[in-house]
Tab-separated table of C-alpha atoms and ligand atoms in Angstrom:
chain	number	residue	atom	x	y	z
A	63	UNK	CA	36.667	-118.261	21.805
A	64	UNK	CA	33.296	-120.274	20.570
A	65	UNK	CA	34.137	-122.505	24.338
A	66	UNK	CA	33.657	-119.627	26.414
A	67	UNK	CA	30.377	-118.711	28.349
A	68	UNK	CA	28.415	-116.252	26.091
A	69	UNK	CA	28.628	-113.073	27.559
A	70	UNK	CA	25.702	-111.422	25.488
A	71	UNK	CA	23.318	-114.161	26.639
A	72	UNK	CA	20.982	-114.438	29.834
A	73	UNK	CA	21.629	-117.088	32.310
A	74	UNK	CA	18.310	-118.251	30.740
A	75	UNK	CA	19.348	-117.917	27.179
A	76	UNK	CA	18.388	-114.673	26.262
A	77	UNK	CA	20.258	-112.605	23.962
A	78	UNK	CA	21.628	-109.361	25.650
A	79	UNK	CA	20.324	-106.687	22.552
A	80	UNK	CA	20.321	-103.272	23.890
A	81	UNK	CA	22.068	-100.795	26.407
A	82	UNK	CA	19.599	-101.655	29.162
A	83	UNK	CA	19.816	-105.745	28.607
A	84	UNK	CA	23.515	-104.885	28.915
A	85	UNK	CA	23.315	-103.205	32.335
A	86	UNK	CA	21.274	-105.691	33.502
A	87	UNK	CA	23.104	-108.855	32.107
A	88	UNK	CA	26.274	-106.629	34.124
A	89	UNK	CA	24.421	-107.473	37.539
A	90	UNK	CA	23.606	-110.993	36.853
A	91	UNK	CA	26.546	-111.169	36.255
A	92	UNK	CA	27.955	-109.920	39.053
A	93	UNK	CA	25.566	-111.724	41.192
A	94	UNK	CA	27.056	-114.781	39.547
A	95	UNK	CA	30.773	-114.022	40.879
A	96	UNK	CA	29.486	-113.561	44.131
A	97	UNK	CA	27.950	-117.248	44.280
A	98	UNK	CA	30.561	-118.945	42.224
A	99	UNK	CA	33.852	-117.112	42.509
A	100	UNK	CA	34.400	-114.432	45.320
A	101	UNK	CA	31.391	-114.928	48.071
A	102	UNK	CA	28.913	-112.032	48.858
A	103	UNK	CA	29.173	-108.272	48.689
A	104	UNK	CA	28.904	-106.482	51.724
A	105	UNK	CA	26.545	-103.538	52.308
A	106	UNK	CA	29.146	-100.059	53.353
A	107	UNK	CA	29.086	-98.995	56.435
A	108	UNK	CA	29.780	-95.052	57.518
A	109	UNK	CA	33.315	-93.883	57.321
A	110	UNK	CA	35.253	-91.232	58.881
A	111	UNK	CA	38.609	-90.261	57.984
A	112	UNK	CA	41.397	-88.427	59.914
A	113	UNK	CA	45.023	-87.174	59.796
A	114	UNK	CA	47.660	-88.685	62.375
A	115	UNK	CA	50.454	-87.038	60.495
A	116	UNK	CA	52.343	-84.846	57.707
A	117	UNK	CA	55.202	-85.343	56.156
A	118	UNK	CA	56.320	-82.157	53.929
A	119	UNK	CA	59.808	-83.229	52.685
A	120	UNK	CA	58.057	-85.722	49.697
A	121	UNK	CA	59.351	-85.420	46.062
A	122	UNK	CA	61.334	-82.766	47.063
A	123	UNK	CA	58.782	-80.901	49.071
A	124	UNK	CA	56.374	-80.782	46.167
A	125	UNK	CA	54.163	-82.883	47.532
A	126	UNK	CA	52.956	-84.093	51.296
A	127	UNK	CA	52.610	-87.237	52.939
A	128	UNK	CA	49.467	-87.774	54.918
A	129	UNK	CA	49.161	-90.364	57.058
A	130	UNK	CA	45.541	-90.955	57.696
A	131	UNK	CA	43.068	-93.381	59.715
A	132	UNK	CA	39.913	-94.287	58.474
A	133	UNK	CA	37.528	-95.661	60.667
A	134	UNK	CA	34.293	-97.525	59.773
A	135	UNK	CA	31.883	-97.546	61.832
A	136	UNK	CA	30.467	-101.591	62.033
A	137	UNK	CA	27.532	-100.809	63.762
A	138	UNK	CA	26.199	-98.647	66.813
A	139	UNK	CA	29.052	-99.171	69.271
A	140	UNK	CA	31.859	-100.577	67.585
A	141	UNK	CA	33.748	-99.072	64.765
A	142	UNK	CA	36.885	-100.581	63.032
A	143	UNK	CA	40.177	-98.297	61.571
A	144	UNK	CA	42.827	-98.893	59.290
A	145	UNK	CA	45.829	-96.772	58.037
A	146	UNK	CA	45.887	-95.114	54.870
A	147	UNK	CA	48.785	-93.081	53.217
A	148	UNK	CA	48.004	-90.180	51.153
A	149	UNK	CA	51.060	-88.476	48.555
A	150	UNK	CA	49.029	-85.530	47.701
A	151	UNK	CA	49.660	-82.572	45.585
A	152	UNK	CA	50.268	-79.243	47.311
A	153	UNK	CA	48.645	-76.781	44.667
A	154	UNK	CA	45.050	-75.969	44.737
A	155	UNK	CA	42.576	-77.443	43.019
A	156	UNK	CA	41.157	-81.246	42.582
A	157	UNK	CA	43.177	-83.924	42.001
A	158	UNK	CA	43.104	-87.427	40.096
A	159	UNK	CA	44.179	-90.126	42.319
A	160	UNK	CA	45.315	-93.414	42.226
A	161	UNK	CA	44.318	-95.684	44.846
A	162	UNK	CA	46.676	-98.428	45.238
A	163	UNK	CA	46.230	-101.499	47.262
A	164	UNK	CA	49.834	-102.982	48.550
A	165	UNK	CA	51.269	-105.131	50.041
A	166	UNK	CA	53.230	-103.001	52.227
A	167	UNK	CA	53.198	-99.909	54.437
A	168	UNK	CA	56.572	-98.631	53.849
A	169	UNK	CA	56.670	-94.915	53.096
A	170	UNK	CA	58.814	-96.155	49.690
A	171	UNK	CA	57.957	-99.389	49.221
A	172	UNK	CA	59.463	-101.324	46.024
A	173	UNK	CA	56.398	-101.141	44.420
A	174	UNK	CA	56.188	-97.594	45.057
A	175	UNK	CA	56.680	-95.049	42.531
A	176	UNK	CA	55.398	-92.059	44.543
A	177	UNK	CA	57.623	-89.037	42.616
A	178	UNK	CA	56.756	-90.207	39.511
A	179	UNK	CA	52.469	-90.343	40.209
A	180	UNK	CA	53.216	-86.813	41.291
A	181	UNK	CA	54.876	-85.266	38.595
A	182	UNK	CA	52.410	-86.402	36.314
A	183	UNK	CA	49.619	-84.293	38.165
A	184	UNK	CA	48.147	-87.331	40.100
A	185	UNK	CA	47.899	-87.901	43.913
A	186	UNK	CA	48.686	-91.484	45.283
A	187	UNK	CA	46.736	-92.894	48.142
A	188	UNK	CA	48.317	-96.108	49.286
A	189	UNK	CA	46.355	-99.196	51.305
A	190	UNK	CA	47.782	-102.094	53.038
A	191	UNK	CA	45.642	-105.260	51.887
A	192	UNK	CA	46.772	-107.011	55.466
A	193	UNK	CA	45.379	-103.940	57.812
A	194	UNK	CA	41.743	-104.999	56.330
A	195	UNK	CA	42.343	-108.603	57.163
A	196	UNK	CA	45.677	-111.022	57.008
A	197	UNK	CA	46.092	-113.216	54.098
A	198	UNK	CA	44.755	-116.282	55.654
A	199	UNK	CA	42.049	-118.382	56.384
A	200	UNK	CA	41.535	-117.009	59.524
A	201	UNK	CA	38.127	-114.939	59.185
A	202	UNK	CA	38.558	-114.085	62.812
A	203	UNK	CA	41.062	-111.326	61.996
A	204	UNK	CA	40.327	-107.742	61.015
A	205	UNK	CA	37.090	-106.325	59.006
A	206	UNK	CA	36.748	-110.743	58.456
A	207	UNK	CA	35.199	-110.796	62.196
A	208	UNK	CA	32.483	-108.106	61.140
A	209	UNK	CA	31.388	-110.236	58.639
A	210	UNK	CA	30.008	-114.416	60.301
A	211	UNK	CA	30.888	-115.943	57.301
A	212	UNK	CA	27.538	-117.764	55.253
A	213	UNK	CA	27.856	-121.670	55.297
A	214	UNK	CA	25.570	-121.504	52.059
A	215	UNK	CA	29.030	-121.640	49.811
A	216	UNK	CA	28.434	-117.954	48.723
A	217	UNK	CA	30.337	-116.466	52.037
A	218	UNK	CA	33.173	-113.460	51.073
A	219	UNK	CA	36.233	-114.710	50.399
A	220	UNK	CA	38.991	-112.729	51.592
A	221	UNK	CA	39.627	-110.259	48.130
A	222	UNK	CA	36.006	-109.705	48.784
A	223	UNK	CA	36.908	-108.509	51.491
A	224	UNK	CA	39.585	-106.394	50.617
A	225	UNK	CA	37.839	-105.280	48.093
A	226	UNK	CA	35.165	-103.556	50.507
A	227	UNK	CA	38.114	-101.702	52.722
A	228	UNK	CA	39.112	-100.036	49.297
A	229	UNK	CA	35.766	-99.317	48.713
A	230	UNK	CA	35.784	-97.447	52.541
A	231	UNK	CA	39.177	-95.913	51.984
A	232	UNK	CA	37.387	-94.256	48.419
A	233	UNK	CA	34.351	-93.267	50.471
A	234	UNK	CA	36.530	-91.072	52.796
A	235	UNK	CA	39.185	-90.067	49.500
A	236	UNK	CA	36.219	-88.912	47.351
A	237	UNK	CA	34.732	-86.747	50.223
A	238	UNK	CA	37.861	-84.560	50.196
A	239	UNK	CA	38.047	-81.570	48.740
A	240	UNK	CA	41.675	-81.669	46.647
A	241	UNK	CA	40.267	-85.337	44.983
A	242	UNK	CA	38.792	-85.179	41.625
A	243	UNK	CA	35.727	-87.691	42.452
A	244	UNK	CA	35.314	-88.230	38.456
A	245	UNK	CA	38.884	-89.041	38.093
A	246	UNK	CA	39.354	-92.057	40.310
A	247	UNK	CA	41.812	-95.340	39.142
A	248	UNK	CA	42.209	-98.458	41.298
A	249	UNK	CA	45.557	-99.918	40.762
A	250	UNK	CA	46.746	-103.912	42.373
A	251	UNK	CA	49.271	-106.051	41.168
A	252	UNK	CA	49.266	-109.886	41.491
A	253	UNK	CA	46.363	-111.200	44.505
A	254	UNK	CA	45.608	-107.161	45.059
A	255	UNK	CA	45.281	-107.356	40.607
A	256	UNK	CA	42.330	-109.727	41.366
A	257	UNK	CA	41.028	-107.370	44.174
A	258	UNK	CA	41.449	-104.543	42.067
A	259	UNK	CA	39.157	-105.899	39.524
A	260	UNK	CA	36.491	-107.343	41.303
A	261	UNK	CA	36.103	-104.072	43.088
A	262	UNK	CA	35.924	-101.780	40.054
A	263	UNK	CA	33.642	-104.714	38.680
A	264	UNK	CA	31.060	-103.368	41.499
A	265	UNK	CA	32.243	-99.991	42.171
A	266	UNK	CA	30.993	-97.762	39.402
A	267	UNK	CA	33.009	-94.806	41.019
A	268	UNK	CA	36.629	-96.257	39.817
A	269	UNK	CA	36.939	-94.614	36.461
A	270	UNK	CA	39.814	-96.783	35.288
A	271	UNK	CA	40.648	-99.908	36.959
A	272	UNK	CA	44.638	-101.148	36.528
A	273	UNK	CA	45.515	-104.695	37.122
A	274	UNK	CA	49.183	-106.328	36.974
A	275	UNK	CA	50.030	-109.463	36.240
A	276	UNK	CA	46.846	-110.412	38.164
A	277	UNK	CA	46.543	-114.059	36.261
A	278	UNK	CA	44.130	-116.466	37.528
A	279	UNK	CA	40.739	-115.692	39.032
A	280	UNK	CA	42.208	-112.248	38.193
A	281	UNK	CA	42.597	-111.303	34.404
A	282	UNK	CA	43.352	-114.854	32.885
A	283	UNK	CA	40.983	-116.784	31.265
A	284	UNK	CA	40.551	-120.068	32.808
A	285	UNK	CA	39.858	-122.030	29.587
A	286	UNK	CA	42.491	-120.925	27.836
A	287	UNK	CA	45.337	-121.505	30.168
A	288	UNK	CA	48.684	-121.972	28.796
A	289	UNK	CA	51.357	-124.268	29.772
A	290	UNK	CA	53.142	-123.193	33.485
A	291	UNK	CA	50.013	-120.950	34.078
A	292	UNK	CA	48.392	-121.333	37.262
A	293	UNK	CA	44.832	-123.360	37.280
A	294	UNK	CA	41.913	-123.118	38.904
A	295	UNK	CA	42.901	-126.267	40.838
A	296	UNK	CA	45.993	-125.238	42.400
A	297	UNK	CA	44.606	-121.394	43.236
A	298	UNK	CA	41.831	-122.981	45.208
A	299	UNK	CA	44.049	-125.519	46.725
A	300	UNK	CA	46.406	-122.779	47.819
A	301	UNK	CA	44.272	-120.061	48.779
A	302	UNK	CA	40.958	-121.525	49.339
A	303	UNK	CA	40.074	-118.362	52.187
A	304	UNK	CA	40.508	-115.908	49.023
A	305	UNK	CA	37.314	-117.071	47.398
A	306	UNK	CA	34.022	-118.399	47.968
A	307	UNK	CA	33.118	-122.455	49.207
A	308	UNK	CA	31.411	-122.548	45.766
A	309	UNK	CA	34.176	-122.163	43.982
A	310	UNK	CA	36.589	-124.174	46.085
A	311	UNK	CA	34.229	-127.181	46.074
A	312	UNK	CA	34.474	-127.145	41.957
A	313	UNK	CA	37.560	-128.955	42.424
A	314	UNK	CA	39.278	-127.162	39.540
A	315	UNK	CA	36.499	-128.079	37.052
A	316	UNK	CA	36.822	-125.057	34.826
A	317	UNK	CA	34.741	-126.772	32.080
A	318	UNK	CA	31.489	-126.925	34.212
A	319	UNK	CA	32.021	-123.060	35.711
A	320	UNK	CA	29.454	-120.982	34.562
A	321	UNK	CA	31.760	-118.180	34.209
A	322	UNK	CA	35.349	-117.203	32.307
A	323	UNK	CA	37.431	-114.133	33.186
A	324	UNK	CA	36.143	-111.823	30.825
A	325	UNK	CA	32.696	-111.405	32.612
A	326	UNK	CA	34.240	-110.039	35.222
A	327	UNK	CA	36.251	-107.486	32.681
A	328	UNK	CA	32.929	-106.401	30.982
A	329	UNK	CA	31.440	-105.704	34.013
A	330	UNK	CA	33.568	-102.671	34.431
A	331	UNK	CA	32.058	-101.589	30.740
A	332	UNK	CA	31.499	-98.896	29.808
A	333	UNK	CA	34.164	-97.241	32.098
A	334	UNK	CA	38.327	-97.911	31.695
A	335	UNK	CA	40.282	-100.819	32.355
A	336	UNK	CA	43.947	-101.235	31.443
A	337	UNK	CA	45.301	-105.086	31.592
A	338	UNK	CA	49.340	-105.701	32.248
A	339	UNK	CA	50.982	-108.614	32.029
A	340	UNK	CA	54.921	-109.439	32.161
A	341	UNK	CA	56.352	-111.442	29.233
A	342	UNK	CA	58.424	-114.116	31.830
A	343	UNK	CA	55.301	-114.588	34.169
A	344	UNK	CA	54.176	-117.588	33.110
A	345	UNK	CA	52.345	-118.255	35.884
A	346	UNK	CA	50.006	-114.981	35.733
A	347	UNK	CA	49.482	-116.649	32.030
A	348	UNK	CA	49.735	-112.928	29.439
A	349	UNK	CA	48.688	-114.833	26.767
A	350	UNK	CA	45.328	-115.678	28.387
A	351	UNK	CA	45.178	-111.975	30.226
A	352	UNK	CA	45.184	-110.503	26.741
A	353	UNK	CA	42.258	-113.471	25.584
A	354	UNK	CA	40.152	-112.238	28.121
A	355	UNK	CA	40.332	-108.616	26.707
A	356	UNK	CA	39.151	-110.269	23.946
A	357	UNK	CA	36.235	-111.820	25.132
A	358	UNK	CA	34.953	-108.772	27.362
A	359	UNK	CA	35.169	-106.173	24.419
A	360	UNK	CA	31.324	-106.891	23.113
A	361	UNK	CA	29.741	-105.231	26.062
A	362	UNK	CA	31.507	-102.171	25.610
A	363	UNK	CA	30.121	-102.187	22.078
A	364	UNK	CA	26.470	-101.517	24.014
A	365	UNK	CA	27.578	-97.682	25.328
A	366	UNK	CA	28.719	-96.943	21.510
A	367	UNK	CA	32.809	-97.288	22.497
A	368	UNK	CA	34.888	-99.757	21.144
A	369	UNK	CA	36.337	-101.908	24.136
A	370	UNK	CA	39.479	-103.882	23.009
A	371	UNK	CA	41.222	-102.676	20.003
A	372	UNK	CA	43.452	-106.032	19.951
A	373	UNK	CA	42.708	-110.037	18.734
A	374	UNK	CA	44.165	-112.746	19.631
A	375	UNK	CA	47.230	-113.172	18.527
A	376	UNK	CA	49.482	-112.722	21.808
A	377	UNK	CA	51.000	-109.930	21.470
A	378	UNK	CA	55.098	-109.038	20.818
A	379	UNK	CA	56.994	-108.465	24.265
A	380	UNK	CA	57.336	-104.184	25.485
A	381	UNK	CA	53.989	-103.990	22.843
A	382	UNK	CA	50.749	-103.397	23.425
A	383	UNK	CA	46.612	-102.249	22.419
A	384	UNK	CA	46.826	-99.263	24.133
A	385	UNK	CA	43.427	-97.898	22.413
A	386	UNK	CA	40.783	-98.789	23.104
A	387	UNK	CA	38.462	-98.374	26.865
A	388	UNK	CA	40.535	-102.065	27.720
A	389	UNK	CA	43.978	-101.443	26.884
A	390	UNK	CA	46.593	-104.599	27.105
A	391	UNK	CA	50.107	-104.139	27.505
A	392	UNK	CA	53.007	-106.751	27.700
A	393	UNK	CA	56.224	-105.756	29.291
A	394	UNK	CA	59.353	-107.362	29.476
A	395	UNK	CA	60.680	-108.789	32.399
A	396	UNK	CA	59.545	-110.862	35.780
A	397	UNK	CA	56.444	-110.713	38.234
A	398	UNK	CA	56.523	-107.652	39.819
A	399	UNK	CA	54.959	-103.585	39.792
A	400	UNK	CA	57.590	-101.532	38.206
A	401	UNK	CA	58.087	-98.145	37.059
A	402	UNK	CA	56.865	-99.465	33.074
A	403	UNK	CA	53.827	-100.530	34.762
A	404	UNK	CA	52.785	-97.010	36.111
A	405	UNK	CA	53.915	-95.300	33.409
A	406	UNK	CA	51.401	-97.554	30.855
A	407	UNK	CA	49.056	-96.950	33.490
A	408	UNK	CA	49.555	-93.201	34.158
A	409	UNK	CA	49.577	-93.105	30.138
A	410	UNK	CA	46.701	-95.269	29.723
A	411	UNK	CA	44.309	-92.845	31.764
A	412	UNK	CA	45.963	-89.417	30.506
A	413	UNK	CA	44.956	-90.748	27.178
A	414	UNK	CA	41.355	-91.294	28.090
A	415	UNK	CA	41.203	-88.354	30.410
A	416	UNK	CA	39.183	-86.031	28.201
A	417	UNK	CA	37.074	-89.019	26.529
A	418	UNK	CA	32.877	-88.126	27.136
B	636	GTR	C1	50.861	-116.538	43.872
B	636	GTR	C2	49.465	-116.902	43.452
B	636	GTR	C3	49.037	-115.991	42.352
B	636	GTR	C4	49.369	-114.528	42.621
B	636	GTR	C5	50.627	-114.325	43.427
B	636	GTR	C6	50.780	-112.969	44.124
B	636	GTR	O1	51.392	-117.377	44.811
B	636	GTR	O2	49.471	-118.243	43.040
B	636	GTR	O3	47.680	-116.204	42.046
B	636	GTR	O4	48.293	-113.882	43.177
B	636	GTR	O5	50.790	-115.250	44.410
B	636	GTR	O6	49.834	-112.383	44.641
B	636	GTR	O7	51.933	-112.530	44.191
């Protein structure tokens, strides 16, 4: 891994050596994915949330449906809503949730594994990425219009941007009274993997962050790519409007980035992040998911916790490195969020519940 960018160096060459260099080596290096990879944060705005309806017949009647709007409010006269579905426990008492970001609004989506979340003691919020803004370069659409995109190169990409409506939905979800603020896991598979990441990278209230078969510009290492894994090339040829001009106008030129993967990883050090890839998704690249574990695991070393209890040897198919505060874990099968993946997931963060 001697080709990667150093993570425990300064842009200008100095070595990271302590628990404060680390913190601040985190936001330079978050201020370098928002020029080269994913465009510019954007500042929250107030939210509101409210209930439009309840459904009391989930999981058998042990749990209720809440159908909620949450409504941001741009600036003085104009405020902007989105739906957000809430499976929430019925006893008293604060909750962990799971905040996941879909690609659907159906009540039971495939992807959806809402009795399960529940009868392992969590509540499941649910947010459609395309009520934010579509999946396309139109940045007229949605939250996009809020936000005149910069012509500098730096201007949010669209998982920046759905990135900042999770952030909204967890600044209504954390003011409630039945949600365990401390206890908070983002969870996106594939494109919403990516999202999912970046937003924990910034977010320091997501406790564990839970990406599947994210791949590129997600979990994968770019240098290491393996054969039938998607490149930089084709992702910014595809879906230019996900990212920033900066990266787009790199042409693919991984070599010359000034990032890898696993700075984006370590900037959710010291808190939890649990990495899943499927053993016939080539494309999403596992062997290069579990590489950048790898490579992120130093900075956790800076908050006395051991990051990545794995190497690099790719691990065997339905195995994993559960451990450790980045936990990897390799199922069997295709692309896709199945019931394995929550329950590593679920597992992952029960495990790590009563750490510090
Ligand atoms: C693919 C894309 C991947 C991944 C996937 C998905 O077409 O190339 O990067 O994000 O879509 O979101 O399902």
């Amino acid at each position: 891994m001697d080709f990667m960018p150093e993570l425990l160096r300064f842009t200008d060459g100095t070595p990271v050596r302590s628990p404060a260099d680390m913190a601040a080596r985190r936001r330079e290096m978050i201020s370098l994915l928002e020029n080269e990879a994913y465009g510019k944060a954007i500042p929250p705005v107030p939210v509101s949330g409210r209930r439009v309806a309840t459904d009391a017949h989930c999981a058998c009647g042990t749990a209720v449906v809440e159908d909620l709007r949450i409504c941001c409010k741009m600036d003085k006269n104009t405020e902007y809503s989105f739906p957000l579905r809430l499976y929430r426990q019925t006893s008293p008492g604060k909750k962990p949730l799971l905040l996941l970001l879909n690609f659907s609004d159906k009540k039971y989506h495939e992807y959806l594994q809402p009795e399960f979340v529940l009868q392992n003691g969590f509540s499941l919020a649910v947010l459609h990425y395309e009520h934010l803004t579509r999946d396309n370069g139109d940045f007229s659409d949605g939250l996009a219009a809020f936000f005149p995109r910069r012509t500098d190169g730096t201007g949010a990409g669209k998982i920046t941007i759905w990135a900042w409506g999770a952030g909204r939905a967890l600044d209504y979800l954390l003011s409630r009274e039945d949600v365990d603020e401390t206890q908070v896991a983002l969870i996106g598979h594939s494109r919403l993997g990516k999202t999912a990441l970046w937003c924990a990278a910034q977010d320091e209230r997501i406790r564990y962050v839970c990406s599947n078969d994210s791949g590129c510009m997600g979990a994968a290492c770019h240098r290491t790519l393996h054969e039938g894994g998607e490149s930089l090339k084709v992702i910014t040829r595809a879906f230019p409007f996900w990212f920033c001009d900066n990266l787009v106008n790199r042409h693919g030129q991984t070599d010359a980035l000034p990032f890898d993967q696993h700075f984006l990883l370590a900037c959710v050090a010291p808190r939890y992040v649990c990495i899943n890839s499927a053993a016939e998704d080539a494309w999403a690249d596992p062997t290069s998911e579990q590489l950048s574990c790898v490579g992120a695991s130093p900075a956790w070393a800076f908050y006395g916790k051991t990051g990545f209890l794995g190497n690099e040897t790719p691990c065997g198919v339905d195995e994993g490195f559960p451990d450790g505060e980045i936990a990897y874990y390799k199922r069997s099968g295709k692309h896709f969020l199945g019931l394995p993946d929550w329950a590593s997931f679920i597992g992952f963060i029960k495990d790590h519940r009563n750490n510090d």
